[in-house]
Tab-separated table of C-alpha atoms and ligand atoms in Angstrom:
chain	number	residue	atom	x	y	z
A	24	MET	CA	-67.998	51.355	30.110
A	25	GLN	CA	-66.185	52.702	27.035
A	26	ASP	CA	-63.673	54.406	29.372
A	27	ASP	CA	-62.546	50.942	30.460
A	28	LEU	CA	-61.283	50.211	26.943
A	29	GLU	CA	-57.661	50.711	25.928
A	30	ARG	CA	-58.844	51.061	22.343
A	31	ILE	CA	-61.778	50.171	20.126
A	32	LEU	CA	-61.176	47.442	17.558
A	33	PHE	CA	-64.562	47.296	15.823
A	34	HIS	CA	-67.392	49.797	15.932
A	35	GLU	CA	-70.953	48.521	15.781
A	36	ARG	CA	-71.442	49.590	12.158
A	37	THR	CA	-68.262	47.698	11.147
A	38	ILE	CA	-69.497	44.555	12.899
A	39	LEU	CA	-72.942	44.770	11.302
A	40	HIS	CA	-71.462	45.301	7.864
A	41	ARG	CA	-69.347	42.171	8.296
A	42	LEU	CA	-72.435	40.253	9.482
A	43	ASP	CA	-74.183	41.168	6.217
A	44	GLU	CA	-71.339	39.472	4.333
A	45	MET	CA	-71.170	36.431	6.609
A	46	ALA	CA	-74.947	35.936	6.483
A	47	ALA	CA	-74.918	36.087	2.680
A	48	THR	CA	-72.228	33.379	2.502
A	49	ILE	CA	-73.960	31.151	5.063
A	50	SER	CA	-77.355	31.584	3.353
A	51	ARG	CA	-75.824	30.523	0.045
A	52	ASP	CA	-73.985	27.533	1.541
A	53	TYR	CA	-77.062	26.184	3.383
A	54	ARG	CA	-79.666	26.999	0.717
A	55	LYS	CA	-80.637	23.374	0.202
A	56	ARG	CA	-79.823	21.940	3.614
A	57	ASP	CA	-81.673	21.431	6.899
A	58	LEU	CA	-79.751	23.862	9.032
A	59	THR	CA	-79.619	23.721	12.816
A	60	VAL	CA	-77.763	26.565	14.466
A	61	ILE	CA	-76.357	25.840	17.912
A	62	ALA	CA	-75.283	28.931	19.779
A	63	VAL	CA	-72.783	28.744	22.611
A	64	LEU	CA	-74.125	30.925	25.434
A	65	ASN	CA	-73.666	33.541	26.804
A	66	GLY	CA	-70.893	34.945	24.637
A	67	SER	CA	-72.589	34.454	21.264
A	68	LEU	CA	-75.989	35.927	22.264
A	69	ILE	CA	-75.662	39.314	20.582
A	70	PHE	CA	-73.754	37.960	17.585
A	71	MET	CA	-76.398	35.238	17.171
A	72	ALA	CA	-79.321	37.668	17.300
A	73	ASP	CA	-77.823	40.015	14.706
A	74	LEU	CA	-76.472	37.279	12.408
A	75	LEU	CA	-79.541	35.021	12.312
A	76	ARG	CA	-81.895	37.859	11.446
A	77	ARG	CA	-79.854	38.283	8.290
A	78	ILE	CA	-80.262	34.626	7.228
A	79	PRO	CA	-83.610	34.056	5.445
A	80	LEU	CA	-83.585	30.244	5.735
A	81	PRO	CA	-85.996	28.001	7.690
A	82	LEU	CA	-83.325	27.130	10.242
A	83	LYS	CA	-83.759	25.632	13.707
A	84	LEU	CA	-82.093	27.260	16.668
A	85	ASP	CA	-80.790	25.647	19.822
A	86	SER	CA	-78.177	26.573	22.390
A	87	LEU	CA	-75.582	25.105	24.677
A	88	SER	CA	-74.037	26.561	27.750
A	89	VAL	CA	-70.529	25.769	28.909
A	90	ALA	CA	-68.055	27.214	31.369
A	91	SER	CA	-64.354	27.258	30.682
A	92	TYR	CA	-63.001	30.549	31.971
A	93	HIS	CA	-64.016	30.696	35.622
A	94	GLY	CA	-63.760	34.484	35.601
A	95	LYS	CA	-60.155	34.824	34.536
A	96	THR	CA	-58.706	35.903	31.202
A	97	GLU	CA	-56.850	32.641	30.682
A	98	THR	CA	-58.646	29.432	29.812
A	99	SER	CA	-58.415	26.596	32.281
A	100	GLY	CA	-58.659	23.940	29.578
A	101	GLU	CA	-61.509	22.262	31.426
A	102	VAL	CA	-64.881	22.605	29.666
A	103	VAL	CA	-67.954	22.011	31.814
A	104	PHE	CA	-71.319	21.442	30.078
A	105	LYS	CA	-74.089	23.123	32.028
A	106	GLN	CA	-76.878	20.873	30.717
A	107	VAL	CA	-77.144	17.112	30.520
A	108	ALA	CA	-79.175	16.725	27.316
A	109	LEU	CA	-77.670	17.630	23.944
A	110	PRO	CA	-79.811	19.295	21.250
A	111	ASP	CA	-81.398	16.832	18.807
A	112	VAL	CA	-79.171	17.041	15.741
A	113	VAL	CA	-79.580	13.599	14.147
A	114	ASP	CA	-79.191	13.965	10.353
A	115	ARG	CA	-79.090	17.757	10.600
A	116	HIS	CA	-76.473	20.125	9.229
A	117	VAL	CA	-75.161	21.843	12.344
A	118	LEU	CA	-73.614	25.296	12.461
A	119	LEU	CA	-71.945	25.990	15.797
A	120	LEU	CA	-71.861	29.674	16.697
A	121	ASP	CA	-69.474	31.145	19.222
A	122	ASP	CA	-68.160	34.595	20.010
A	123	ILE	CA	-64.444	33.879	19.821
A	124	LEU	CA	-61.968	31.135	19.035
A	125	ASP	CA	-59.080	31.387	21.479
A	126	SER	CA	-57.316	28.258	22.798
A	127	GLY	CA	-59.822	26.037	20.971
A	128	HIS	CA	-60.723	24.039	24.096
A	129	THR	CA	-64.372	25.125	24.149
A	130	LEU	CA	-65.265	24.517	20.510
A	131	ALA	CA	-63.239	21.300	20.302
A	132	ALA	CA	-65.065	19.894	23.354
A	133	ILE	CA	-68.484	20.918	22.009
A	134	ARG	CA	-67.740	19.599	18.521
A	135	ASP	CA	-66.553	16.248	19.931
A	136	LYS	CA	-69.654	15.938	22.092
A	137	LEU	CA	-72.074	16.891	19.293
A	138	GLU	CA	-70.485	14.352	16.988
A	139	THR	CA	-71.736	11.620	19.323
A	140	ALA	CA	-75.309	12.805	18.527
A	141	ASN	CA	-74.927	11.891	14.809
A	142	PRO	CA	-75.403	15.139	12.907
A	143	ARG	CA	-74.910	15.047	9.138
A	144	THR	CA	-72.255	17.797	9.184
A	145	ILE	CA	-70.802	20.208	11.728
A	146	ARG	CA	-69.332	23.576	10.804
A	147	VAL	CA	-68.042	26.316	13.055
A	148	CYS	CA	-68.806	30.038	12.849
A	149	VAL	CA	-67.119	32.581	15.110
A	150	LEU	CA	-67.214	36.351	15.178
A	151	LEU	CA	-63.573	36.615	16.244
A	152	SER	CA	-60.553	34.370	15.886
A	153	LYS	CA	-57.310	35.059	17.750
A	154	LYS	CA	-54.104	34.648	15.759
A	155	LYS	CA	-52.226	32.218	17.950
A	156	THR	CA	-51.140	28.623	18.315
A	157	ARG	CA	-54.133	26.762	19.737
A	158	ALA	CA	-54.102	24.100	22.425
A	159	ARG	CA	-56.700	22.201	20.349
A	160	ARG	CA	-57.152	22.273	16.605
A	161	VAL	CA	-60.482	23.704	15.517
A	162	LYS	CA	-61.289	24.608	11.939
A	163	ALA	CA	-63.415	27.754	11.856
A	164	ASP	CA	-65.416	27.678	8.623
A	165	TYR	CA	-66.796	31.206	8.978
A	166	VAL	CA	-64.813	33.946	10.740
A	167	GLY	CA	-65.902	37.547	11.212
A	168	PHE	CA	-62.553	39.083	12.088
A	169	GLU	CA	-59.058	37.821	12.911
A	170	ILE	CA	-57.531	39.630	15.884
A	171	GLU	CA	-54.220	39.658	17.750
A	172	ASP	CA	-53.892	37.661	20.972
A	173	GLU	CA	-55.357	40.318	23.289
A	174	PHE	CA	-58.237	40.224	25.752
A	175	VAL	CA	-61.286	41.878	24.218
A	176	VAL	CA	-64.763	42.710	25.493
A	177	GLY	CA	-68.085	43.962	24.159
A	178	TYR	CA	-70.757	42.796	21.714
A	179	GLY	CA	-71.389	39.710	23.877
A	180	LEU	CA	-67.839	39.174	25.097
A	181	ASP	CA	-67.325	39.591	28.827
A	182	PHE	CA	-64.749	40.068	31.511
A	183	MET	CA	-66.174	38.554	34.698
A	184	GLU	CA	-69.691	38.808	33.170
A	185	ARG	CA	-69.385	42.557	32.490
A	186	TYR	CA	-69.219	44.524	29.215
A	187	ARG	CA	-71.416	42.113	27.213
A	188	ASN	CA	-73.801	44.967	26.390
A	189	LEU	CA	-71.147	47.260	24.908
A	190	PRO	CA	-72.170	47.775	21.260
A	191	CYS	CA	-68.553	47.799	20.031
A	192	ILE	CA	-65.581	45.446	20.570
A	193	GLY	CA	-62.453	46.735	22.259
A	194	VAL	CA	-59.324	45.796	24.163
A	195	LEU	CA	-59.837	46.010	27.915
A	196	ARG	CA	-57.393	48.240	29.838
A	197	LYS	CA	-54.601	46.130	31.294
A	198	ASP	CA	-54.820	47.813	34.724
A	199	LEU	CA	-58.454	46.674	35.072
A	200	VAL	CA	-57.541	43.076	34.279
A	201	ALA	CA	-54.589	43.222	36.725
A	202	GLN	CA	-56.733	44.684	39.554
A	203	THR	CA	-59.118	41.765	39.557
A	204	ALA	CA	-56.614	38.974	38.890
A	205	PRO	CA	-56.546	36.335	41.636
B	11	IMP	P1	-61.259	28.878	24.182
B	11	IMP	O1	-61.848	27.645	24.797
B	11	IMP	O2	-59.933	29.261	24.836
B	11	IMP	O3	-61.171	28.861	22.685
B	11	IMP	O4	-62.156	30.088	24.623
B	11	IMP	C1	-63.413	30.260	24.178
B	11	IMP	C2	-64.220	31.069	25.156
B	11	IMP	O5	-63.405	31.860	26.038
B	11	IMP	C3	-65.052	32.046	24.377
B	11	IMP	O6	-66.305	31.483	24.063
B	11	IMP	C4	-65.144	33.219	25.317
B	11	IMP	O7	-66.266	33.079	26.169
B	11	IMP	C5	-63.886	33.177	26.144
B	11	IMP	N1	-62.839	34.095	25.632
B	11	IMP	C6	-61.703	33.803	24.973
B	11	IMP	N2	-61.004	34.895	24.655
B	11	IMP	C7	-61.721	35.940	25.130
B	11	IMP	C8	-61.524	37.371	25.108
B	11	IMP	O8	-60.556	37.933	24.579
B	11	IMP	N3	-62.497	38.098	25.715
B	11	IMP	C9	-63.600	37.555	26.298
B	11	IMP	N4	-63.824	36.239	26.336
B	11	IMP	C10	-62.890	35.434	25.756
B	12	MG	MG1	-66.836	34.292	28.447
């Protein structure tokens, strides 16, 4: 799998070190609050597992599943919720976890929908944030790493459902993306 990468951006130890710092900040910020973490599946699975085990708070965990990519590297802009019921977040402090903030469509749609369920606050935490002009404005309150506008895989991030189990994060070779493009 590593041979499919053009280059590695973050090794596992670099990611885990950054998670130590993020978890310390989040733990401090939510010390006296009823925290509900909502993870956006599948991309945030590995990030979620490693981050939450570093947060020693009595938090609740829920998840949401959406589809926005339809197997390509460009977002379609359409965000489809895969479940009908929203997590119960009334009066809770919600922390939305996702793998990456790209166009902003996904997190903006989820944030808007969760707001209808009357949480006390909503904040956003992403492992990666692409430096680019977004189609929708989303404020990321906690960001692991800022990256250039390139297609990356690994540590939960996929290309057509592959590479999620790579322990590092890297840029996928352009020829592989081109081969499978529609
Ligand atoms: P957005 O709606 O464009 O912000 O995209 C968010 C979702 O698209 C993320 O949760 C990822 O699943 C996926 N995505 C965006 N950029 C990448 C990437 O570089 N690699 C893998 N998945 C990505
Ligand atoms: Mg994806």
